[in-house]
Short mmCIF file of C-alpha atoms in Angstrom, two decimals:
data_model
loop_
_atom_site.label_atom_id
_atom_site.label_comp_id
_atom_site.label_asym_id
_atom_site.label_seq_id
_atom_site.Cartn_x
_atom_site.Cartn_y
_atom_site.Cartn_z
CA UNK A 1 0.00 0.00 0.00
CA UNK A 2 1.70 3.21 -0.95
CA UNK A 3 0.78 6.41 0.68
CA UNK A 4 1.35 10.14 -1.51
CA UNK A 5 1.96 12.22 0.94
CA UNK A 6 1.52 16.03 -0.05
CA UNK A 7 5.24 17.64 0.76
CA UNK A 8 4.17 21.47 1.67
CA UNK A 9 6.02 23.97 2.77
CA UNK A 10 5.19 23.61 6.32
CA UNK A 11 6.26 19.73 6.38
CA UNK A 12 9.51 21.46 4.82
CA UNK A 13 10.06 23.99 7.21
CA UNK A 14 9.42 21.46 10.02
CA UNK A 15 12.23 18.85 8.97
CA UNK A 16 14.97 21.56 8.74
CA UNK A 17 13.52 22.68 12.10
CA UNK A 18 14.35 18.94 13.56
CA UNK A 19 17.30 18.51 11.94
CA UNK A 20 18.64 21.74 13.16
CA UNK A 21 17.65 20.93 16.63
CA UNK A 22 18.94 17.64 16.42
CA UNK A 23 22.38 19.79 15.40
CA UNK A 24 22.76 21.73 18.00
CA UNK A 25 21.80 19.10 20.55
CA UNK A 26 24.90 17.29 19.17
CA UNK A 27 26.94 20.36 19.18
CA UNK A 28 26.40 20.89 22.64
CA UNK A 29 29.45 19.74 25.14
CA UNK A 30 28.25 18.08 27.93
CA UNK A 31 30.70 19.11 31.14
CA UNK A 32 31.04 17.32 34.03
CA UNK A 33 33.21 18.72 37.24
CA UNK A 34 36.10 16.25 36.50
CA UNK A 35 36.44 17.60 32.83
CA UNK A 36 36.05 20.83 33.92
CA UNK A 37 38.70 20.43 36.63
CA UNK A 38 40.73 18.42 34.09
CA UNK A 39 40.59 20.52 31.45
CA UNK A 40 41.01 23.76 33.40
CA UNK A 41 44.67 21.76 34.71
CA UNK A 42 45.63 21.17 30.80
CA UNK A 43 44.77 24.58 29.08
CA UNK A 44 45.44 27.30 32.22
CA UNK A 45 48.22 29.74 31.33
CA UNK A 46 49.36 30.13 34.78
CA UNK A 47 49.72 26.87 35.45
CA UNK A 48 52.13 26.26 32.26
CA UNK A 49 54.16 29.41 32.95
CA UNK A 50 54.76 27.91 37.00
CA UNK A 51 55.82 24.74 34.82
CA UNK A 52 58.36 26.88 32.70
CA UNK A 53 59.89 28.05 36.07
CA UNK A 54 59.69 24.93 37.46
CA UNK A 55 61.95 23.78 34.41
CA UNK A 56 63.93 26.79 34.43
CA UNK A 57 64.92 25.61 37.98
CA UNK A 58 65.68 22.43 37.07
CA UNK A 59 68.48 23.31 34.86
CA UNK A 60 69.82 25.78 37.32
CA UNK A 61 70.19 22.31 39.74
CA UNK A 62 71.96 20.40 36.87
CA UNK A 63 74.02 23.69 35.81
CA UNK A 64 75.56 23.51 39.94
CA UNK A 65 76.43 19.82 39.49
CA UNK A 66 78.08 20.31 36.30
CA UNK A 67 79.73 23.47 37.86
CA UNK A 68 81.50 20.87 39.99
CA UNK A 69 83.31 18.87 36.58
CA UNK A 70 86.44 20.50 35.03
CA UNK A 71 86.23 23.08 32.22
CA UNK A 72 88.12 22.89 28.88
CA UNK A 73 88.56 25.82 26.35
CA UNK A 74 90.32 25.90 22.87
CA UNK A 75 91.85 29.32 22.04
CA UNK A 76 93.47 29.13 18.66
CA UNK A 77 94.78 32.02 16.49
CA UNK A 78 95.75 33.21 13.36
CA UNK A 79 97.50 36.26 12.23
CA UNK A 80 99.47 38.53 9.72
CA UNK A 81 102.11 40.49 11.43
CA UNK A 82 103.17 43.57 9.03
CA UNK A 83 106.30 46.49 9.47
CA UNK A 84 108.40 45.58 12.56
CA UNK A 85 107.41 43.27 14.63
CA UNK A 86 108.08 40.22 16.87
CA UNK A 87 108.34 36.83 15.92
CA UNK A 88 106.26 34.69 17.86
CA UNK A 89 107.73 31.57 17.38
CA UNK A 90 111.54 32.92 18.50
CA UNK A 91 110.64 36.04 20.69
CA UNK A 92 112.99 38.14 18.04
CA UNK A 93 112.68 41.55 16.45
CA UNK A 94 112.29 41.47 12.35
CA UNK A 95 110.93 43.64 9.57
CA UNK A 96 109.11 41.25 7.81
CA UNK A 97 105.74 40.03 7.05
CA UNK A 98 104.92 37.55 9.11
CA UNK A 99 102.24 34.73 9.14
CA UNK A 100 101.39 32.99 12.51
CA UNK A 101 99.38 30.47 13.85
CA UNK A 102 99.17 29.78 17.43
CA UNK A 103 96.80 27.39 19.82
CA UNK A 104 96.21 26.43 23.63
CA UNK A 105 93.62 23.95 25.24
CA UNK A 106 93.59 24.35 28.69
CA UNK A 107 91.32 23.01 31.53
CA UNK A 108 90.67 23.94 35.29
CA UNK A 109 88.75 22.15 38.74
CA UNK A 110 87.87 23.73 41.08
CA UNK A 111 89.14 22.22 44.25
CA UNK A 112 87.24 23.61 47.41
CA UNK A 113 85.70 27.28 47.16
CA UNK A 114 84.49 27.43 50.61
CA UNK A 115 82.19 24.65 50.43
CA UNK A 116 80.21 26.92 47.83
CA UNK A 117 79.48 24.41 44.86
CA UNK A 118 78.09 21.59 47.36
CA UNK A 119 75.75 24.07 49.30
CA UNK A 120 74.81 25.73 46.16
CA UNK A 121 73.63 22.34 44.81
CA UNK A 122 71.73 22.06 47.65
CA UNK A 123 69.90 25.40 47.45
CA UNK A 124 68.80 24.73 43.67
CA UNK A 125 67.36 21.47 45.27
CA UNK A 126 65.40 23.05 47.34
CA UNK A 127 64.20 26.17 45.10
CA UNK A 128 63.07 23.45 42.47
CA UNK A 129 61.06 22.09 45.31
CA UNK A 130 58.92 25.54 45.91
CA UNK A 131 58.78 26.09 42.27
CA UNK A 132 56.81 22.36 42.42
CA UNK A 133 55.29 23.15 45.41
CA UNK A 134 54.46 26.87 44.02
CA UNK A 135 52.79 24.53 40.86
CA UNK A 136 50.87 22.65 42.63
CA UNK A 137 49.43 25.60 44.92
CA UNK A 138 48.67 27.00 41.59
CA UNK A 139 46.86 23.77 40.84
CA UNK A 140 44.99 23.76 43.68
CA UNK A 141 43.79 26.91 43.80
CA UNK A 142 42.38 26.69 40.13
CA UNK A 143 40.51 23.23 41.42
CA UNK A 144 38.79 25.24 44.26
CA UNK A 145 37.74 27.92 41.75
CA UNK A 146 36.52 25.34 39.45
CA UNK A 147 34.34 23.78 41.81
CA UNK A 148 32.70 27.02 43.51
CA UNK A 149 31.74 28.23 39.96
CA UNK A 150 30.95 24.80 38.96
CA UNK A 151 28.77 24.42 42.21
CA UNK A 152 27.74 28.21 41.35
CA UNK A 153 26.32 26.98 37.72
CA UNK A 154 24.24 24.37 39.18
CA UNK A 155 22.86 26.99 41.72
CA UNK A 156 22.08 29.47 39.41
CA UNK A 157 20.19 26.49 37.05
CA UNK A 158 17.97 25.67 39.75
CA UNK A 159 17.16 29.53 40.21
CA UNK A 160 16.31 29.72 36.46
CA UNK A 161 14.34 27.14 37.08
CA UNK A 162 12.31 28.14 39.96
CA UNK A 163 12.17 31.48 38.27
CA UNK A 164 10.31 30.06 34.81
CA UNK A 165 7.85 27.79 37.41
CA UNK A 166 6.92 31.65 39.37
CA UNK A 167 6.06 33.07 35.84
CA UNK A 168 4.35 30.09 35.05
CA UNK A 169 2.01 30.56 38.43
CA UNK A 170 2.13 34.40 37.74
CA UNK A 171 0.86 33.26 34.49
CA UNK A 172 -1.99 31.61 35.23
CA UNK A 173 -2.83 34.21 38.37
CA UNK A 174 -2.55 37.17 36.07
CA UNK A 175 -5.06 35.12 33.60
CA UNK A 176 -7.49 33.79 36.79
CA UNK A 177 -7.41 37.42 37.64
CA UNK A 178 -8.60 39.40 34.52
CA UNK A 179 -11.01 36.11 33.91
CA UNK A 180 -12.58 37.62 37.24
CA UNK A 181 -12.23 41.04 36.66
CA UNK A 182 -13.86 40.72 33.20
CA UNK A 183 -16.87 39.25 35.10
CA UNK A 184 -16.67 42.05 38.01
CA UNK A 185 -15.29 39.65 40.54
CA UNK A 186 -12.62 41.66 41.53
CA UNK A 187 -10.87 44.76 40.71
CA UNK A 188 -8.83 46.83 38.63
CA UNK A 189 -6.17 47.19 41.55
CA UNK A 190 -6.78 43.32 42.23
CA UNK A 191 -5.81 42.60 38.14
CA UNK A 192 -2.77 45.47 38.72
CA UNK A 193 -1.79 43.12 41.61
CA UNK A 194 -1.45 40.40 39.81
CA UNK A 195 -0.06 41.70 36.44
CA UNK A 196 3.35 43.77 39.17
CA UNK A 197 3.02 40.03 40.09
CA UNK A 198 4.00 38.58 36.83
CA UNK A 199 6.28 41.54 36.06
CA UNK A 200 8.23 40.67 39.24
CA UNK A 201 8.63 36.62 38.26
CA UNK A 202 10.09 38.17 34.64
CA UNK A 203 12.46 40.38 36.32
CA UNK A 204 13.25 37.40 38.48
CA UNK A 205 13.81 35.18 35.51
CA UNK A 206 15.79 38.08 33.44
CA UNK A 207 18.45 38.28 36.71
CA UNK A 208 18.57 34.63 37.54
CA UNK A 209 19.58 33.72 33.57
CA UNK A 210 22.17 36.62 33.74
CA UNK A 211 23.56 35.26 36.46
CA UNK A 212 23.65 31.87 34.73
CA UNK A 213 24.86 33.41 31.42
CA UNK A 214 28.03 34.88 33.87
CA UNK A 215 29.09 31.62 36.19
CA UNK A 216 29.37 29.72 32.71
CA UNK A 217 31.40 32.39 31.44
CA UNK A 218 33.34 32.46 33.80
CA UNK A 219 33.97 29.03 34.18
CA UNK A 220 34.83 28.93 30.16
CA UNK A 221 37.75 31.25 31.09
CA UNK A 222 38.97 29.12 33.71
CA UNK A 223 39.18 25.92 31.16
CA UNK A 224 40.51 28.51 28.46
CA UNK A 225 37.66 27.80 26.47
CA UNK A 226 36.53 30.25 23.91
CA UNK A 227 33.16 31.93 24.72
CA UNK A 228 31.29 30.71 21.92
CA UNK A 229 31.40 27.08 22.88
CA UNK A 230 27.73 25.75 23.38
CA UNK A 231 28.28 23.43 26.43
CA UNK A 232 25.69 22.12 29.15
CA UNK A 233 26.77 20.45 32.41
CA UNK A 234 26.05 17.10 33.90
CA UNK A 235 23.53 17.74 37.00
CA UNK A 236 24.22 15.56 40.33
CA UNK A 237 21.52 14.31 42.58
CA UNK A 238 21.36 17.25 44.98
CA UNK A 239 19.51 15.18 47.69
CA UNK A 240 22.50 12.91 48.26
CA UNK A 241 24.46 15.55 49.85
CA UNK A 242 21.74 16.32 51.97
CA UNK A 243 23.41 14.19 54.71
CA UNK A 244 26.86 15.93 54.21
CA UNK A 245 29.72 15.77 57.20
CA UNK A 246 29.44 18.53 58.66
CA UNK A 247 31.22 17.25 62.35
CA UNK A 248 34.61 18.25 61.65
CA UNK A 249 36.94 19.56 64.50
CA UNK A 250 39.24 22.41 63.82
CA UNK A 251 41.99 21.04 65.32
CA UNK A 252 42.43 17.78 63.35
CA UNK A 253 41.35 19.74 60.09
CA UNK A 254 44.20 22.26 60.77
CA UNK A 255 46.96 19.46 61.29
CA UNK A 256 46.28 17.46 58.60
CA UNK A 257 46.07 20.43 55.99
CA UNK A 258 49.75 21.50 57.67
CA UNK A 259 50.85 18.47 56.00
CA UNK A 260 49.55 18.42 53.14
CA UNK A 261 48.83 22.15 52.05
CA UNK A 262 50.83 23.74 49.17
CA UNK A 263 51.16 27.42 50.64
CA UNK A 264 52.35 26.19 54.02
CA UNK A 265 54.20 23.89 52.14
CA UNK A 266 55.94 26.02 49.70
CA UNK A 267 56.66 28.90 52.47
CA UNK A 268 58.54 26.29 54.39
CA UNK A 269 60.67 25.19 51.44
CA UNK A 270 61.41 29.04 50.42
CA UNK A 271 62.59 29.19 54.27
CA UNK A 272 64.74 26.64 53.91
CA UNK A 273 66.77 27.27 50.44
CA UNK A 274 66.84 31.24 52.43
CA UNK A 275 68.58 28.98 55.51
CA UNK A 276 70.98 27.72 52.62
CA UNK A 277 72.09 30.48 51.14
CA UNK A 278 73.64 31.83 54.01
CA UNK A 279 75.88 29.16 54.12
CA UNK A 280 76.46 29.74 50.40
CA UNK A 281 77.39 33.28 51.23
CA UNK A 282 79.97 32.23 53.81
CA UNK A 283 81.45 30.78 51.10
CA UNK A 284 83.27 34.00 49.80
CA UNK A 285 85.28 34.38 53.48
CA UNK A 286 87.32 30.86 52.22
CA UNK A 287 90.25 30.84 49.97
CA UNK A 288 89.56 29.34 46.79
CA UNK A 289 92.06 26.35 45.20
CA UNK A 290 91.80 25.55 41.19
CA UNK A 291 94.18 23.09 39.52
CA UNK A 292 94.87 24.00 36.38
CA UNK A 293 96.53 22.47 32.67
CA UNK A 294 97.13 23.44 29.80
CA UNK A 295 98.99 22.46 25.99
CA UNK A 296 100.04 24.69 23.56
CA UNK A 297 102.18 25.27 20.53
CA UNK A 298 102.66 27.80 17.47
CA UNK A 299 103.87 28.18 13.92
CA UNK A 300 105.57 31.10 12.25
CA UNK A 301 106.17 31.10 8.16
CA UNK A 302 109.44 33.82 9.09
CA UNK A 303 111.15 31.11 10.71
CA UNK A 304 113.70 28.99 9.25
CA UNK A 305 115.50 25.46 9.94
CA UNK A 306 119.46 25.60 9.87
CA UNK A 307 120.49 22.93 7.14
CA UNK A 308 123.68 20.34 7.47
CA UNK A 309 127.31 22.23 6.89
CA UNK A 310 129.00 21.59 3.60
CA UNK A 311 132.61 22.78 2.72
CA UNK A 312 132.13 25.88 -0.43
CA UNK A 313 136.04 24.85 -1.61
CA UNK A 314 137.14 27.91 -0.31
CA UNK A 315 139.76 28.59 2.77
CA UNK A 316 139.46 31.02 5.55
CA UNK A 317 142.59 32.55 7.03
CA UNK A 318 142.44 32.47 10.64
CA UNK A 319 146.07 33.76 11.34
CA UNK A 320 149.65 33.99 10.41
CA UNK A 321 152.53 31.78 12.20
CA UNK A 322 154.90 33.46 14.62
CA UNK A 323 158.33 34.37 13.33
CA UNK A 324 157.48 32.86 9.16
CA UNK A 325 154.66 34.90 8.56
CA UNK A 326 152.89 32.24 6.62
CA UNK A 327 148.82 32.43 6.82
CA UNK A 328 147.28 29.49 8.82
CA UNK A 329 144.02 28.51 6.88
CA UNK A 330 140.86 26.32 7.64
CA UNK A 331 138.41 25.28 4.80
CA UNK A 332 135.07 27.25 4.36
CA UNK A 333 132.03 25.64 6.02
CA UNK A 334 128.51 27.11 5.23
CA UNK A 335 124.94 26.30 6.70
CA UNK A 336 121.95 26.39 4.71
CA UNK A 337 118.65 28.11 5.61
CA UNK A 338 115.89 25.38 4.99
CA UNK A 339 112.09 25.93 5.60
CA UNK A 340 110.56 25.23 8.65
CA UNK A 341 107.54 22.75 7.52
CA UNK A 342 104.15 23.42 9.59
CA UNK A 343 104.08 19.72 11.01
CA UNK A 344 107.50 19.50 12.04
CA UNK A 345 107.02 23.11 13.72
CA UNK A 346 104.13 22.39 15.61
CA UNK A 347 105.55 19.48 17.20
CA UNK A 348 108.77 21.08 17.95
CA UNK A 349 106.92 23.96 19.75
CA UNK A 350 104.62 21.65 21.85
CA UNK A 351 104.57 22.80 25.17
CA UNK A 352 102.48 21.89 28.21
CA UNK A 353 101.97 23.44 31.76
CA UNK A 354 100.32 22.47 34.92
CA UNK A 355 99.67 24.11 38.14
CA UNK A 356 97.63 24.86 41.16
CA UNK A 357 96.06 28.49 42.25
CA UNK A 358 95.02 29.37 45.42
CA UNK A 359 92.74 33.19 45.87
CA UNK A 360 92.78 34.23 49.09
CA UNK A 361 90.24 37.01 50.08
CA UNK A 362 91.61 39.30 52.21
CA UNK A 363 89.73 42.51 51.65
CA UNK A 364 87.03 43.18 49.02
CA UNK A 365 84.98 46.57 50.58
CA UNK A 366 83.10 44.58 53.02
CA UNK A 367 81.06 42.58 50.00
CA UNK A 368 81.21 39.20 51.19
CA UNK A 369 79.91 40.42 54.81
CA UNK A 370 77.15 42.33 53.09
CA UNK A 371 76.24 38.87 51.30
CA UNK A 372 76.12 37.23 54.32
CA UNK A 373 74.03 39.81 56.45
CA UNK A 374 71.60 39.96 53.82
CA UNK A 375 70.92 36.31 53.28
CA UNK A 376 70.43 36.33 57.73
CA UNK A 377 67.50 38.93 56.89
CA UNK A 378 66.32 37.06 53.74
CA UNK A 379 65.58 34.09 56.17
CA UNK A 380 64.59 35.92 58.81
CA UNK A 381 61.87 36.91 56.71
CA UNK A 382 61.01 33.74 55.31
CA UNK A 383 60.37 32.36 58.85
CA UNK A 384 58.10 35.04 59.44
CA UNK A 385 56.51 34.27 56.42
CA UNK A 386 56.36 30.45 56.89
CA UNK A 387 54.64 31.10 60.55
CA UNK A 388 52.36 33.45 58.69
CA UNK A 389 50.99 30.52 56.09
CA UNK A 390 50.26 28.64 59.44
CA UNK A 391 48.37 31.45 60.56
CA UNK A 392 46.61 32.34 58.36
CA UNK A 393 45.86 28.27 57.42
CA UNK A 394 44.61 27.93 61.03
CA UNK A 395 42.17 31.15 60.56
CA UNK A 396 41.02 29.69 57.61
CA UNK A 397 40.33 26.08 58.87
CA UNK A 398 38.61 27.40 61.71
CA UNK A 399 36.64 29.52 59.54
CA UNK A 400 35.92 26.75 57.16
CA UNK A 401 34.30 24.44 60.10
CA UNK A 402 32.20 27.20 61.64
CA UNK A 403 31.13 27.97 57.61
CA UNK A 404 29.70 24.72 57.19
CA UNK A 405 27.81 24.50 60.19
CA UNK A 406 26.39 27.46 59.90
CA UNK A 407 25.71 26.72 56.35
CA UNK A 408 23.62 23.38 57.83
CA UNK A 409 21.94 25.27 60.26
CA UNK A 410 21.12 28.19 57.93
CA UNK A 411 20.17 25.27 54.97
CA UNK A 412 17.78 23.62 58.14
CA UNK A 413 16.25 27.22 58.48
CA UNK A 414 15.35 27.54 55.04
CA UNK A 415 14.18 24.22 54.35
CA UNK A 416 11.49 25.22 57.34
CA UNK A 417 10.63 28.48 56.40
CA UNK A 418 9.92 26.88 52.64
CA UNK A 419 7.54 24.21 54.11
CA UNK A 420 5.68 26.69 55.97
CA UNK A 421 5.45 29.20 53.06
CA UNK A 422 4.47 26.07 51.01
CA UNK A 423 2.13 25.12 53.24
CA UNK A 424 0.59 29.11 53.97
CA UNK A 425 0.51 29.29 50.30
CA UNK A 426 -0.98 26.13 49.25
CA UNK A 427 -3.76 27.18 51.77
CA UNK A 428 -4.43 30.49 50.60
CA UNK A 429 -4.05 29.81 46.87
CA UNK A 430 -7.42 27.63 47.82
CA UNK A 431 -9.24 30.53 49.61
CA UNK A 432 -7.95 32.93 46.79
CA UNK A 433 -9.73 30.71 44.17
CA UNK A 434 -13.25 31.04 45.84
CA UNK A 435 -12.76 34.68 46.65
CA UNK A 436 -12.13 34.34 50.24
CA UNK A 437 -8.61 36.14 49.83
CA UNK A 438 -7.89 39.26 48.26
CA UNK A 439 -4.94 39.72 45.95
CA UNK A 440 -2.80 41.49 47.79
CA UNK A 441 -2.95 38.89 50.51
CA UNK A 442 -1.98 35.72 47.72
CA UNK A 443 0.39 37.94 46.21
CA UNK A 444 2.33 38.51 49.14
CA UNK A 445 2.41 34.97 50.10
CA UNK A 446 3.40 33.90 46.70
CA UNK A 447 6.23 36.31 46.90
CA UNK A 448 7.53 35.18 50.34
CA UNK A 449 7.13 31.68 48.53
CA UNK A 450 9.34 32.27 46.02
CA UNK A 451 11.83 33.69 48.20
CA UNK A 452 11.82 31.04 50.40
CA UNK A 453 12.58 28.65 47.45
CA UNK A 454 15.33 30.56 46.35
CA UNK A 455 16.80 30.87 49.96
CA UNK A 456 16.56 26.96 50.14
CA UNK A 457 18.10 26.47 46.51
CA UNK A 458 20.91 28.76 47.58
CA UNK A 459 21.24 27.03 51.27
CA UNK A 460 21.80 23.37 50.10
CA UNK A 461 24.17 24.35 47.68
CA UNK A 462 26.23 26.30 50.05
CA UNK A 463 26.25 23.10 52.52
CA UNK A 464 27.64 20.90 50.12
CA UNK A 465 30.14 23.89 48.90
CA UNK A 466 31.33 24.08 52.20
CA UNK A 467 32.16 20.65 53.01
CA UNK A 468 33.88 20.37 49.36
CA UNK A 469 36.11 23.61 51.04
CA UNK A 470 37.00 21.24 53.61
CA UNK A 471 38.02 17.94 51.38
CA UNK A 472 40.16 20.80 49.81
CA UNK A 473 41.88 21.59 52.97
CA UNK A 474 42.17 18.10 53.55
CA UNK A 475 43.84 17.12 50.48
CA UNK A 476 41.04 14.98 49.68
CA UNK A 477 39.76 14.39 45.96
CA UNK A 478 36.57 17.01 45.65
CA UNK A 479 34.30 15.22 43.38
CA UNK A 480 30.14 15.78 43.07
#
């Protein structure tokens, strides 16, 4: 059986309506807190510029062991000598072009410097250990932030949500209400009640979706994420934080987060590379010892090599004899001038050297003492500013566990006041349909209704926000 379907515009217009909607459903990204936590740790800037110091400190450690291995250096040289000048290769005057080559490798240890190297090793250790512990603060502090605007989002959802169910009710008020005016029931200020009524719940709405609209954006620019991305987020099940911990004592909260927490952490490890570098700084009062070598040898094209001595044929007269007057003669020797050949040269003026210095300080304008006094007050001040961390830890923990009991208590509260508003309103809503309550009356309990709700959306959010505060402090794994 085959069916001819008319295809109208409107059966048109409705499939690309679908299809779009089926689009942007897919489009949308659905976030839960770990992604947004995990993504947040993979895309933040700050976090990858502490990483770049982190490295940066890491080489400065492996430069300070390596500072501890012998150096060598090459120094050769080439050069045209013009007009009078000295010959390198013999130390002797000439006037005559010269070309010369010359070379030296030498190498040096250090052999104690005051104990400088070692403790200097040891400082680097201990400055790449803030820089980690300064990362992971970093870390930390961008999980907290997560999960308040995270816990924020699902806040302000509800509110939007409560908002569109008091228009809804303003709705069908406002329509109840001219219904009854129309018949004479009730009044014009009666139908003005209700439409300020409905006005209110839009304005309501309007504020609660901005606020929405901002704790996403927000949270976008914590994962790095560009603006325009359509995302939604995965909703937990409220109620099962209902029964929350909320028992904590101070005291055992405040030792464990010592332990564990990055800023106490990374003050303590700052105080102790500031401990280290005093000793670093006593360094310059020792003398220092370096063993040293070195090779080195040169060429020069003005010098020559003295040949073997042949006899020319001819006879020299060196004198005559006593009394006959004959000459006494010896035959002629002469010694050729040869060239010098590069190889031979350079091996002939090989030369090597080895030796050991010692530097002793004995007066340098007070610098070295000045080092020294100013690493004392550099760790003076990082043991204030350890002891502050633990202050200021302690007046936060004990903050934290009065927050979220009050939160409880406050969340307790609310939940009451909302049953009883529920309750007043469910009551008068019925007299208010038979005429037995005026407007203003169901307006205002409809109003104190809706703020109720809101107060009790806002309530059990903030009790499970403070006990994620305290997991945080803990060094516990904050998950919804």
């Amino acid at each position: 059986m085959k069916l001819n379907l008319p295809i109208t515009k409107v059966t048109i217009a409705c499939f690309i309506l679908l299809s779009t909607a089926n689009l942007t459903v897919k489009a949308q990204e659905v976030i839960t807190l770990q992604k947004a936590i995990d993504l947040a740790l993979e895309r933040n800037l700050t976090i990858k510029q502490a990483q770049f110091s982190e490295a940066l400190s890491e080489e400065n450690l492996k430069q300070s062991k390596y500072n501890m291995l012998p150096n060598l250096t090459a120094g050769p040289q080439a050069s045209f000598n013009f007009g009078r000048n000295i010959d390198p290769s013999t130390n002797q005057f000439t006037n005559q072009r010269i070309f010369a080559l010359n070379g030296t490798l030498s190498s040096q240890v250090t052999l104690f410097q005051g104990g400088q190297l070692r403790n200097q090793i040891i400082e680097n250790k201990l400055l790449l250990g803030a820089d980690r512990s300064y990362t992971a603060k970093i870390k930390n502090d961008l999980i907290l932030n997560v999960v308040t605007q995270y816990l924020q989002i699902l806040t302000n959802q509800d509110l939007v949500t409560a908002a569109q169910q008091q228009i809804d009710i303003a709705k069908i008020t406002l329509d109840r209400a001219q219904k009854s005016f129309d018949v004479g029931n009730q009044t014009q200020a009666d139908l003005s009640q209700a439409k300020a009524s409905q006005s209110t719940s839009d304005l309501n709405y309007t504020n609660a979706e901005n606020q929405l609209e901002l704790s996403i954006l927000t949270l976008k620019q914590y994962m790095e994420m560009p603006s325009a991305t359509n995302i939604t987020f995965e909703k937990p099940d409220i109620s099962k934080f209902k029964n929350v911990n909320i028992l904590y004592d101070p005291e055992t909260v405040l030792q464990t987060a010592l332990a564990v927490n990055p800023d106490v952490k990374l003050a303590e490890i700052r105080q102790k590379a500031a401990e280290q570098d005093i000793k670093v700084a006593r360094g310059n009062y020792f003398p220092s010892v370096v063993l040293f070598g070195q090779v080195g040898t040169n060429y020069s094209d003005a010098r020559r090599l003295p040949g073997t001595p042949f006899a020319t044929g001819k006879v020299d007269t060196i004198g005559f004899v006593q009394n006959g007057g004959n000459a006494v003669v010896v035959p002629n020797f002469t010694t050729p001038i040869l060239h010098y050949p590069l190889g031979r040269q350079l091996s002939d003026n090989f030369n090597q050297s080895v030796g050991i210095s010692l530097q002793i300080p004995i007066f340098n304008r007070f610098n070295s003492r000045t080092l020294v006094r100013k690493a004392k007050i550099t760790n003076e001040n990082a043991i204030v500013t350890a002891q502050l961390a633990k202050n200021n830890l302690s007046k936060i923990i004990y903050q934290a566990v009065w927050d979220v009991k009050a939160a409880d208590k406050k969340y307790q509260s609310t939940l009451q006041t909302y049953n009883a508003n529920k309750e007043a309103f469910n009551i008068i809503q019925q007299r208010y349909n038979v005429g037995l309550v005026n407007s203003l009356d169901y307006n205002t309990s409809l109003t104190n209704l809706n703020r109720s709700q809101f107060d009790l959306i806002q309530a059990q959010y903030e009790v499970v926000f403070r006990s994620k505060v305290i997991d945080y402090y803990l060094g516990n794994p904050i998950t919804l």
